[in-house]
Short mmCIF file of C-alpha atoms in Angstrom, two decimals:
data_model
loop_
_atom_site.label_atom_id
_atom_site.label_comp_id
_atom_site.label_asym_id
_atom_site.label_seq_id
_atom_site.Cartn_x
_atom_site.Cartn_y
_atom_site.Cartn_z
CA UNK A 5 175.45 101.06 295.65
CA UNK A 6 178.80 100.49 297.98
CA UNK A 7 180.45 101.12 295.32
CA UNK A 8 179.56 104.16 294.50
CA UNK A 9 178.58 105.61 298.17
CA UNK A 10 182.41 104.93 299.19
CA UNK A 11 183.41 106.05 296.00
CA UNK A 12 181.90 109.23 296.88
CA UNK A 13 182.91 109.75 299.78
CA UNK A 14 186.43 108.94 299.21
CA UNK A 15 186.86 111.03 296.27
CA UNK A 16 185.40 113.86 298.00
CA UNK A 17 187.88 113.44 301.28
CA UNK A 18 190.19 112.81 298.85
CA UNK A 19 189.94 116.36 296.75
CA UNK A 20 189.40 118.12 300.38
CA UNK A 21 192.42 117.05 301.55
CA UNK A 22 194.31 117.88 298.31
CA UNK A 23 193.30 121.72 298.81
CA UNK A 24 193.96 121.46 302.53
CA UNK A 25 197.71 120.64 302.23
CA UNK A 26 198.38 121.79 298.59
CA UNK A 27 195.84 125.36 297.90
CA UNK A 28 196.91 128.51 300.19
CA UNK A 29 194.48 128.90 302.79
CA UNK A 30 193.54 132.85 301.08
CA UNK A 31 192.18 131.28 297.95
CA UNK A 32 189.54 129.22 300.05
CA UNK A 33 186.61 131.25 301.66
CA UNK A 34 184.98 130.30 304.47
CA UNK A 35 187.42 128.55 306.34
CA UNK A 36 189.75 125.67 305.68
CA UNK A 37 188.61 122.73 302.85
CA UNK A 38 188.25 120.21 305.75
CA UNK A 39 186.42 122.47 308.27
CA UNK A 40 183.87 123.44 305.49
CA UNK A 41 183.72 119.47 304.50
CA UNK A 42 183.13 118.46 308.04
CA UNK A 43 180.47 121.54 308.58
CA UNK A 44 178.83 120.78 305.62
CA UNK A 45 178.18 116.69 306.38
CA UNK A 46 176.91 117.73 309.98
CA UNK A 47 174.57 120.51 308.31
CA UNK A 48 173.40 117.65 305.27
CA UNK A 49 172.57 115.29 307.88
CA UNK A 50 170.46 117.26 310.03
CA UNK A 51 168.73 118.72 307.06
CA UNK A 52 167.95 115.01 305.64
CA UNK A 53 165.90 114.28 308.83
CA UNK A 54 163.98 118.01 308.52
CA UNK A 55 163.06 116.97 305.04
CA UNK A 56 161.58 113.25 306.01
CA UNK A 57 159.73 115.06 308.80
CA UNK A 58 158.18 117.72 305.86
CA UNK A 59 157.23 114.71 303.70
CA UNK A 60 155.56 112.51 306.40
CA UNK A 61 152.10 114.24 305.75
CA UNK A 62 152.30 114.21 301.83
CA UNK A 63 153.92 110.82 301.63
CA UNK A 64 150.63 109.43 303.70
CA UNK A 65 148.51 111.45 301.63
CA UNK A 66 149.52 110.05 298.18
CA UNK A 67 149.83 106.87 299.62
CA UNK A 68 146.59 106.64 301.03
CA UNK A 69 145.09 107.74 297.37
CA UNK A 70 146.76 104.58 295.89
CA UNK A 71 145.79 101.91 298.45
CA UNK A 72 141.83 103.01 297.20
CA UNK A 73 143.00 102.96 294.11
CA UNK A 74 144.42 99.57 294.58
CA UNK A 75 141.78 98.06 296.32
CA UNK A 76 139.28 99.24 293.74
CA UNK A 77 141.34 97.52 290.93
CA UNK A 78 142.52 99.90 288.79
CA UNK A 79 145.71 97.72 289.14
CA UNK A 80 143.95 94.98 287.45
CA UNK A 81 142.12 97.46 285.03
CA UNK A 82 145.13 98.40 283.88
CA UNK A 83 146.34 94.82 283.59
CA UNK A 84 143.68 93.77 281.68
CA UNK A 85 144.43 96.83 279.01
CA UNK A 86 147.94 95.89 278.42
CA UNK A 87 147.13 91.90 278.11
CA UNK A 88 146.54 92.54 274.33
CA UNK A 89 149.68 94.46 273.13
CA UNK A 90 151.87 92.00 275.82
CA UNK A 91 150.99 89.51 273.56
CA UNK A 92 152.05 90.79 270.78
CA UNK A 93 155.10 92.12 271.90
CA UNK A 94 155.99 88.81 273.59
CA UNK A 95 155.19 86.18 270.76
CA UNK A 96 157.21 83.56 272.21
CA UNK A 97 155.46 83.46 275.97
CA UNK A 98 151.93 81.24 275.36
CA UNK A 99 149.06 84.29 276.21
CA UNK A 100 148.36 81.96 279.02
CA UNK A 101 151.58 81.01 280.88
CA UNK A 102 152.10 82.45 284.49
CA UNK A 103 154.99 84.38 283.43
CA UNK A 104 152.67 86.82 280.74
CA UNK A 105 150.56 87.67 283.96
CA UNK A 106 153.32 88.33 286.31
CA UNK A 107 154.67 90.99 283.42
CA UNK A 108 151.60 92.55 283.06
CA UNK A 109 151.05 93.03 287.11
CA UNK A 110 154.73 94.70 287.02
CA UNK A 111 154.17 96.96 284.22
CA UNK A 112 150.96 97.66 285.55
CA UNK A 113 152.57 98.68 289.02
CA UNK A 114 155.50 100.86 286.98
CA UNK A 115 152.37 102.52 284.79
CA UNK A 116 150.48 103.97 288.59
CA UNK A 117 154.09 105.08 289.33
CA UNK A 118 154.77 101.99 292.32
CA UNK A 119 157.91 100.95 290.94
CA UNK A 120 158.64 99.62 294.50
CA UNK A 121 155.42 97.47 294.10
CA UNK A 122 156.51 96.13 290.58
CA UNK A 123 159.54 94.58 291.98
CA UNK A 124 157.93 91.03 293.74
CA UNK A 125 155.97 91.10 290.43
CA UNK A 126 159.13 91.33 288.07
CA UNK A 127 160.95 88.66 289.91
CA UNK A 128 158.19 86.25 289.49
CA UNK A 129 157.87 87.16 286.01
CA UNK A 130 161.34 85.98 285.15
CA UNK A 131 161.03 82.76 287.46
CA UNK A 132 158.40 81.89 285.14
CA UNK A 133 160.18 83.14 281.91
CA UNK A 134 163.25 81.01 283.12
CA UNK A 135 160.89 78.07 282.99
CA UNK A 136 160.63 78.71 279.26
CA UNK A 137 164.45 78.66 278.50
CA UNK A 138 166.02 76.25 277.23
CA UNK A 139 169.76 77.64 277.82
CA UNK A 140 169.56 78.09 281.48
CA UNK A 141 171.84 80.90 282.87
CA UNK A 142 171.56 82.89 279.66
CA UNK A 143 169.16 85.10 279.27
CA UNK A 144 166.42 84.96 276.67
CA UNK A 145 165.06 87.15 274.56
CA UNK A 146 161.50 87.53 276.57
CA UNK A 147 164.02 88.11 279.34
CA UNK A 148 165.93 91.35 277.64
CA UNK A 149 162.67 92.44 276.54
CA UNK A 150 160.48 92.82 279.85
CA UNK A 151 163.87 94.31 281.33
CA UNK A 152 164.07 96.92 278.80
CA UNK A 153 160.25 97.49 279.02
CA UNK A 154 160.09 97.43 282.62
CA UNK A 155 163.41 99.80 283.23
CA UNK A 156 161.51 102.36 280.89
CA UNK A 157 157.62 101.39 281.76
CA UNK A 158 155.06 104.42 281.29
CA UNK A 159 154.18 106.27 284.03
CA UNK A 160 151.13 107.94 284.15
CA UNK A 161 151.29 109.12 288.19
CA UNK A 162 154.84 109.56 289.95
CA UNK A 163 153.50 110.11 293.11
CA UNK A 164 156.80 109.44 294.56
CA UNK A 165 158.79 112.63 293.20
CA UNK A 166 154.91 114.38 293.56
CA UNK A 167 154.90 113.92 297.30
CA UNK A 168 158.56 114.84 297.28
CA UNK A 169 158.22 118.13 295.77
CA UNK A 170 154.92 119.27 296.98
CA UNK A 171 156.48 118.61 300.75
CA UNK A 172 159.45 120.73 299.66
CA UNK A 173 157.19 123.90 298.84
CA UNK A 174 156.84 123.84 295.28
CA UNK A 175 153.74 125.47 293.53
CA UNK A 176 153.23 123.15 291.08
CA UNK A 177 153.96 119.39 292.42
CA UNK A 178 152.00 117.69 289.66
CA UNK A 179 153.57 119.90 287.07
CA UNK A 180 156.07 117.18 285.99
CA UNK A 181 152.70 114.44 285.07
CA UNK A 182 152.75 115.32 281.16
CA UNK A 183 156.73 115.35 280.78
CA UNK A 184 157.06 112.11 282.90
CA UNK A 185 153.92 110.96 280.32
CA UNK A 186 156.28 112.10 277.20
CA UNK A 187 159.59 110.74 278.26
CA UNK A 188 158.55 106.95 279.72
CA UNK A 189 156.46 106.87 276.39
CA UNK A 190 159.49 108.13 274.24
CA UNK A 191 162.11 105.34 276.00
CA UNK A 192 159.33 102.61 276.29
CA UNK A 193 159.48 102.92 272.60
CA UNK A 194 163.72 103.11 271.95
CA UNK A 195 163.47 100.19 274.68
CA UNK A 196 161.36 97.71 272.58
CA UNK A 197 162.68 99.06 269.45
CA UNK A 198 166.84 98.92 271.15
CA UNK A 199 165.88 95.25 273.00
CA UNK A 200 164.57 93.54 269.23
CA UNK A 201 167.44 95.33 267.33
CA UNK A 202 170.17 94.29 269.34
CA UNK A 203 168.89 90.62 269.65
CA UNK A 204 170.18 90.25 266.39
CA UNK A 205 173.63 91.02 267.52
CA UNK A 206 173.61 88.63 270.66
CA UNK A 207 172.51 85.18 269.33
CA UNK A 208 171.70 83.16 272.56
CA UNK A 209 174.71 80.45 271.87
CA UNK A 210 175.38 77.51 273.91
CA UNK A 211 174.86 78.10 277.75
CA UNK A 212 176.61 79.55 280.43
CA UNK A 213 176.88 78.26 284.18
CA UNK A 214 174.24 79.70 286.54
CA UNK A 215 175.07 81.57 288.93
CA UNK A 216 172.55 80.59 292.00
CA UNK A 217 170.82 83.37 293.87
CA UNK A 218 168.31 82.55 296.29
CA UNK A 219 164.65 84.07 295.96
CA UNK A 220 164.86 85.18 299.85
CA UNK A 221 168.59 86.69 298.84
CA UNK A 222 167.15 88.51 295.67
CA UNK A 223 164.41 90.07 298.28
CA UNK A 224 167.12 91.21 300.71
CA UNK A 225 168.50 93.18 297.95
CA UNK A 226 165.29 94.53 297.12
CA UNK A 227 164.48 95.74 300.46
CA UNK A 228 167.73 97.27 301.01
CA UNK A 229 166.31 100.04 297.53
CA UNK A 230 162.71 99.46 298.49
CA UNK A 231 161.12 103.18 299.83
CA UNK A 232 157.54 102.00 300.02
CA UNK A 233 155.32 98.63 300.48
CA UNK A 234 154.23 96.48 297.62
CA UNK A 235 150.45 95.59 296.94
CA UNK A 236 149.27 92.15 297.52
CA UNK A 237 149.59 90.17 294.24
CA UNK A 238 147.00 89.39 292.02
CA UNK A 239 146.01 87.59 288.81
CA UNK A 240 144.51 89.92 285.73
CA UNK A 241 142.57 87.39 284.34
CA UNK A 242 141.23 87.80 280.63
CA UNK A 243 142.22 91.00 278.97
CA UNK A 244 139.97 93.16 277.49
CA UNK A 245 139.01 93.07 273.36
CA UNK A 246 142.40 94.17 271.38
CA UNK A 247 140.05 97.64 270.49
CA UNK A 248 139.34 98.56 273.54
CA UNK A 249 143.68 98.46 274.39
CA UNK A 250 144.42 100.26 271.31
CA UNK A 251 141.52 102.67 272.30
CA UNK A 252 143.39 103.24 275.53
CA UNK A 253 146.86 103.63 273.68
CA UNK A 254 145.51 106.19 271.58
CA UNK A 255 143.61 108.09 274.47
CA UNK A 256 147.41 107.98 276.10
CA UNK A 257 149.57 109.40 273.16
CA UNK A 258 146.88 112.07 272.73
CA UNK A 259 147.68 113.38 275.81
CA UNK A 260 150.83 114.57 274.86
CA UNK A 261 150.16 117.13 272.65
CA UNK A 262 147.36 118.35 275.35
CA UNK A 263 150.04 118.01 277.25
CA UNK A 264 152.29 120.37 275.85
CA UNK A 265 149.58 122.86 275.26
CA UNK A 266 147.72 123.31 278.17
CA UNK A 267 150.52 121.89 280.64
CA UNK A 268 150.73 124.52 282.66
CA UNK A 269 147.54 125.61 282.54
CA UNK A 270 145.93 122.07 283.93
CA UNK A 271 148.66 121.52 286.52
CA UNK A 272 147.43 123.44 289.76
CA UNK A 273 143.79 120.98 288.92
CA UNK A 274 145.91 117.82 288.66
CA UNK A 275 146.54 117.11 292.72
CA UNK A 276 142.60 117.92 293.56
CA UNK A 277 141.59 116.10 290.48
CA UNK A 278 143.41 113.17 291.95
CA UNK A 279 142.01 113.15 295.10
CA UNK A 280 138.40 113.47 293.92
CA UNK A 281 138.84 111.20 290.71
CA UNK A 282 140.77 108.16 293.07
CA UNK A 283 138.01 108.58 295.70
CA UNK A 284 135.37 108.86 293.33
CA UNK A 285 136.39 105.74 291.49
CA UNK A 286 136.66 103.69 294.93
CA UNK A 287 133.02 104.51 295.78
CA UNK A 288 131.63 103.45 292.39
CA UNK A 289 133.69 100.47 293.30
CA UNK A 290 132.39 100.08 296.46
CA UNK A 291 135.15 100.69 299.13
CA UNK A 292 135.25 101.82 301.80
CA UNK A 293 137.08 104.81 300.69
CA UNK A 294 137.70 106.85 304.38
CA UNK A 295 139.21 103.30 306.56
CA UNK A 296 140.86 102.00 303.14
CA UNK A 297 142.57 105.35 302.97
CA UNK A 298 143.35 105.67 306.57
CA UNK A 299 145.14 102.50 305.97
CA UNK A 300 147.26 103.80 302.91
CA UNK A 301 148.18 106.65 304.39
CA UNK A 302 149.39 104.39 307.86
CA UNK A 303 151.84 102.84 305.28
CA UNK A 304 153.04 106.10 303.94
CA UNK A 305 153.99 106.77 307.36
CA UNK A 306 156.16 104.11 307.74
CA UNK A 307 157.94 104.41 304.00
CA UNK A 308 158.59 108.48 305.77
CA UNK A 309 160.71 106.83 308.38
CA UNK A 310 161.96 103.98 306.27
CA UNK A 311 163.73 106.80 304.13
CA UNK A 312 165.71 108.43 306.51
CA UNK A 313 168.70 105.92 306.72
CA UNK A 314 168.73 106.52 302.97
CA UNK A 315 168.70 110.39 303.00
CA UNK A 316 170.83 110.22 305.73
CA UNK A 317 173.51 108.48 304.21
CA UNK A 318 173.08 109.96 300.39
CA UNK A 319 172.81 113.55 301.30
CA UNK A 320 176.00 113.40 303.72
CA UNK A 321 177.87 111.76 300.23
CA UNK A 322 176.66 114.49 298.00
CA UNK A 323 177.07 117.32 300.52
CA UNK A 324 180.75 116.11 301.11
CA UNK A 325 181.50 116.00 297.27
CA UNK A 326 179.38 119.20 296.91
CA UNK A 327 181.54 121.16 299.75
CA UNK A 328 184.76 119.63 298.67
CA UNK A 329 184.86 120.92 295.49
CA UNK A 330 184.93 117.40 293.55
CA UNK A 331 181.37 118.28 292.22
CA UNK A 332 182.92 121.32 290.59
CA UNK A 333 185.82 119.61 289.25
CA UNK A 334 183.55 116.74 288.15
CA UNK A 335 180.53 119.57 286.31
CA UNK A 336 182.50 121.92 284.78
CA UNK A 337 184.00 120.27 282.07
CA UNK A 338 180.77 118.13 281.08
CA UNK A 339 178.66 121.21 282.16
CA UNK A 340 180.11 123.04 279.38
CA UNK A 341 178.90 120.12 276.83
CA UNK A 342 175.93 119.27 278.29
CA UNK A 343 174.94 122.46 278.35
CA UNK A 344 174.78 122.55 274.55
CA UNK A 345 171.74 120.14 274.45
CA UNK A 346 169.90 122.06 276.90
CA UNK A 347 171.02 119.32 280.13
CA UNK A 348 172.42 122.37 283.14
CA UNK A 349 175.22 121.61 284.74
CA UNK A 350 173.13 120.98 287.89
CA UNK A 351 171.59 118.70 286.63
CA UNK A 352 174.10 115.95 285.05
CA UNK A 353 174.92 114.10 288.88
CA UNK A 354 171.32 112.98 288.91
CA UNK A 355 171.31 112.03 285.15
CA UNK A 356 174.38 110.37 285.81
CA UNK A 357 173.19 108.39 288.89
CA UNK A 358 169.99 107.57 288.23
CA UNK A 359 170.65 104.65 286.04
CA UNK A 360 172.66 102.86 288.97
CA UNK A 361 170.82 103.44 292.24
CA UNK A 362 167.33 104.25 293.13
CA UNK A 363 167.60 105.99 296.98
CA UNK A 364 170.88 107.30 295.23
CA UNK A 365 169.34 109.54 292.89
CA UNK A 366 166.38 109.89 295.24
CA UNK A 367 168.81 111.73 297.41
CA UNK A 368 170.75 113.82 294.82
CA UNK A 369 167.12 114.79 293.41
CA UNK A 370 166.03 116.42 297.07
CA UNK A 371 169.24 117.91 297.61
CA UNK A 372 168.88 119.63 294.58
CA UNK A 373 165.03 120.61 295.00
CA UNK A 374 166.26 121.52 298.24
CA UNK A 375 168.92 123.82 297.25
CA UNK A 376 167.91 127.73 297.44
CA UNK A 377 170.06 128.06 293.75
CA UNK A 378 167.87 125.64 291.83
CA UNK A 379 164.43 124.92 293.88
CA UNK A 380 161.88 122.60 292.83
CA UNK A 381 160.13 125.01 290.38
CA UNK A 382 162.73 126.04 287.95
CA UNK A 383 163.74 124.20 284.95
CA UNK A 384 166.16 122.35 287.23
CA UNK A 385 163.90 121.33 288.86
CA UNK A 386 161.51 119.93 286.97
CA UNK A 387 163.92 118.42 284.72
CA UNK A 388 165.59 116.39 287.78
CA UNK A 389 162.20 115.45 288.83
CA UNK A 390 160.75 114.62 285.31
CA UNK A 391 164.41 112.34 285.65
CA UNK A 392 163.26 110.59 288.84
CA UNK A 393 160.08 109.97 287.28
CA UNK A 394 160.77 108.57 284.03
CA UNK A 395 164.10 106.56 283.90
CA UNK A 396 164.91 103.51 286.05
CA UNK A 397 167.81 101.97 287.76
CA UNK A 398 169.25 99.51 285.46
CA UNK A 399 171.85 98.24 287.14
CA UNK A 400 169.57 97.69 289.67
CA UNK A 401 166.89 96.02 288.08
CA UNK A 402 169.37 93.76 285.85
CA UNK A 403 171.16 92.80 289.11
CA UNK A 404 167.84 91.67 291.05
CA UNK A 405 165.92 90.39 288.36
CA UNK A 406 168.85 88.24 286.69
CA UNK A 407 170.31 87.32 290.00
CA UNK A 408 166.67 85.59 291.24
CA UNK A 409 167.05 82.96 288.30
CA UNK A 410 170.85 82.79 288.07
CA UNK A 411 171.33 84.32 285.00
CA UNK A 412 174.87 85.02 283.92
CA UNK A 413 175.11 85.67 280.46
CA UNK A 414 172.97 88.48 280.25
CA UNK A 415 173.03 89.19 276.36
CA UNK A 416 172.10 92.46 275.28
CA UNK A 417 170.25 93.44 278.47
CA UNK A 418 172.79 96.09 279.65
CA UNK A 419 172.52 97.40 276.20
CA UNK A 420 168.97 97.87 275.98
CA UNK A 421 168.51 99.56 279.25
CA UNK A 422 171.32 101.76 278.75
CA UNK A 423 169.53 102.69 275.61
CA UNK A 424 166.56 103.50 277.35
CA UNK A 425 167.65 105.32 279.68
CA UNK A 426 169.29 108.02 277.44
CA UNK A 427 166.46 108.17 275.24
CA UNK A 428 164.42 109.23 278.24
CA UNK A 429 166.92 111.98 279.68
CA UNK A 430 167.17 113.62 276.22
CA UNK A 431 163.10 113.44 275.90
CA UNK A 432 162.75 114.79 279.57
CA UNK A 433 165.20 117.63 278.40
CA UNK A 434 163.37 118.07 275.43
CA UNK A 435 159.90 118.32 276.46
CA UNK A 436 161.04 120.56 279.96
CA UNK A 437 162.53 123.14 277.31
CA UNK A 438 159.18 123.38 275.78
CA UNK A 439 157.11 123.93 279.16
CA UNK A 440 159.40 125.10 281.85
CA UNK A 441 162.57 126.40 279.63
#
């Protein structure tokens, strides 16, 4: 993420002060390049804070809804459902061994939308797959798998990008469950059918020299992407009969074409059907639903503040290459392609982001819902959010997750995720031109 927030920033000082010295001051409107560069990072930082204050309320609100939720186990409900088809999908991990658990807690987390919370659990999980391999520092094929899996995990409830665009003013904030739903399903599947293709292409070969990363080191990283708090670990236990899973599975992929139909029909329900569905399920569970709230939403108060270094300092990056005139240079040409497939030109910098940095593309996607010119309820809109939603940050995830066991030779992992990630970008385009389009 240096990388690329200097990079930005550079580039975009660097184009401004190209049209200062070298383009006649008549052909730019609105002042000079670097006056409208310097306006526009004072303006983008002010309006970073405005938006954090907008989002405290909704942030606590959805937050609060998922610590019942939590405490009432749905985590581990959840858990239990996938234990069956883990098993299968992982034949080499023993249905036993710590590290099948620790997967199924961190898909578990990515399925309720807490990809923050999935992180402790995915760094466990491949502590305890590294105990399994027998080339240490190269990366097994367990290893590529849950990567590819977890970088493209279904999401039933983004609450995130929800909170996000209901606190921005949009009319339909839950509008984007069924195409998050379609996409994570469509690249879950191109992920586990990418990560066992290309396994055949990367034999595992002799082993390469680890590269030591300490587990506090691999948490500093995490905290410095990290927007909300993690749940407190916890151990499935037994999963449920393999019928009742593929009962589940089949309840899930029905909701597609339910989806689809009645989309827009069911979305104003979805946010009050949350509230009284969560709340509902933590009585029958017996918690104390009003203090266990009260506590959720204290912790959505903090992740508000925790955000605003991060807005801060992605908004001023895109509003500098926005007013300098690098994001035109940069859209236009692709714009023109992309458009073909139904992907707007507004849209490519957060498809093109969004596999390398989380509070990145978290940024790019509020400046853009943000933005009088696209809002959050056009098909911009929804497709940048559907985006956020449904595709992870690779890079990211490789990066952490390798690092905490030292693993250099990282096979086809890079490959996989990649893979992933565009299959869920071209379904997120495809099912927002059927709904929103």
């Amino acid at each position: 993420m240096n990388v690329v927030f200097f990079a930005i920033v550079f580039i975009a000082f660097t184009v401004a002060g190209y049209r200062e010295v070298f383009v006649p001051q008549t052909e730019v409107d609105g002042g000079s390049p670097m006056e409208i560069l310097a306006a526009g990072m004072v303006d983008t930082a002010a309006d970073a804070v405005t938006l954090v204050i907008g989002l405290v309320g909704v942030m606590s609100f959805f937050l609060g809804l998922m610590k019942v939720a939590e405490v009432g186990g749905l985590l581990t409900i959840i858990a239990r459902l996938l234990r069956p088809l883990m098993v299968r999908l992982f034949p080499e991990v023993p249905a036993e061994h710590p590290a099948m658990g620790a997967m199924i807690m961190n898909l578990s987390a990515n399925v309720m939308g807490l990809g923050n919370a999935a992180t402790p659990f995915g760094i466990r999980a491949m502590q305890e797959l590294d105990k399994l391999n027998e080339h240490k520092g190269t990366a097994t094929n367990a290893m590529v798998l849950f990567l590819a899996v977890n970088t493209s995990s279904v999401t039933l409830l983004p609450t995130g990008v929800i909170a996000l665009r209901a606190s921005i003013g949009s009319s339909e904030p839950a509008a984007i469950l069924p195409t998050t739903l379609f996409a994570t399903l469509v690249s879950t599947v191109v992920a586990i059918a990418s990560a066992k293709l290309y396994q055949r292409w990367f034999p595992v070969g002799p082993a390469a020299p680890a590269l030591e990363m300490p587990l506090g080191e691999a948490h500093d990283i995490v905290k410095s992407e990290q927007i909300m708090t993690a749940p407190a670990t916890a151990d499935p236990g037994e999963g449920y009969p393999g019928w009742v899973s593929l009962l589940a599975l089949t309840a899930v992929v029905a909701l597609i074409p339910l989806a689809i139909a009645y989309g827009r029909a069911v979305s104003p329900w979805i946010v009050p059907g949350l509230m009284v569905g969560l709340l509902g399920f933590g009585i029958w569970r017996g918690v104390r639903v009003y203090e266990v709230f009260v506590e959720g939403a204290k912790d959505g108060f903090q992740v508000a503040i925790r955000i605003i270094p991060f807005l801060v300092a992605i908004l001023v990056a895109v509003g500098m290459f926005r007013e300098s005139g690098a994001m035109e240079l940069l859209i236009e040409p692709l714009g023109v392609l992309t458009q073909l497939f139904g992907l707007p030109p507004e849209a490519l910098p957060m498809a093109l982001l969004r596999p390398l940095s989380g509070s990145g593309a978290y940024g790019i996607l509020a400046s853009i819902l943000s933005d009088p010119a696209t809002g959050p309820d056009t098909y911009v809109g929804f497709l940048v959010s559907t985006f956020q939603g449904s595709t992870e940050t690779t890079f990211y995830v490789l990066a952490v997750y390798f690092g905490a066991v030292g693993i250099r030779r990282i096979r086809h992992g890079l490959a996989a995720g990649l893979t992933a990630d565009i299959a869920g970008i071209a379904a997120a385009v495809a099912i927002c031109a059927v709904l929103f389009a």
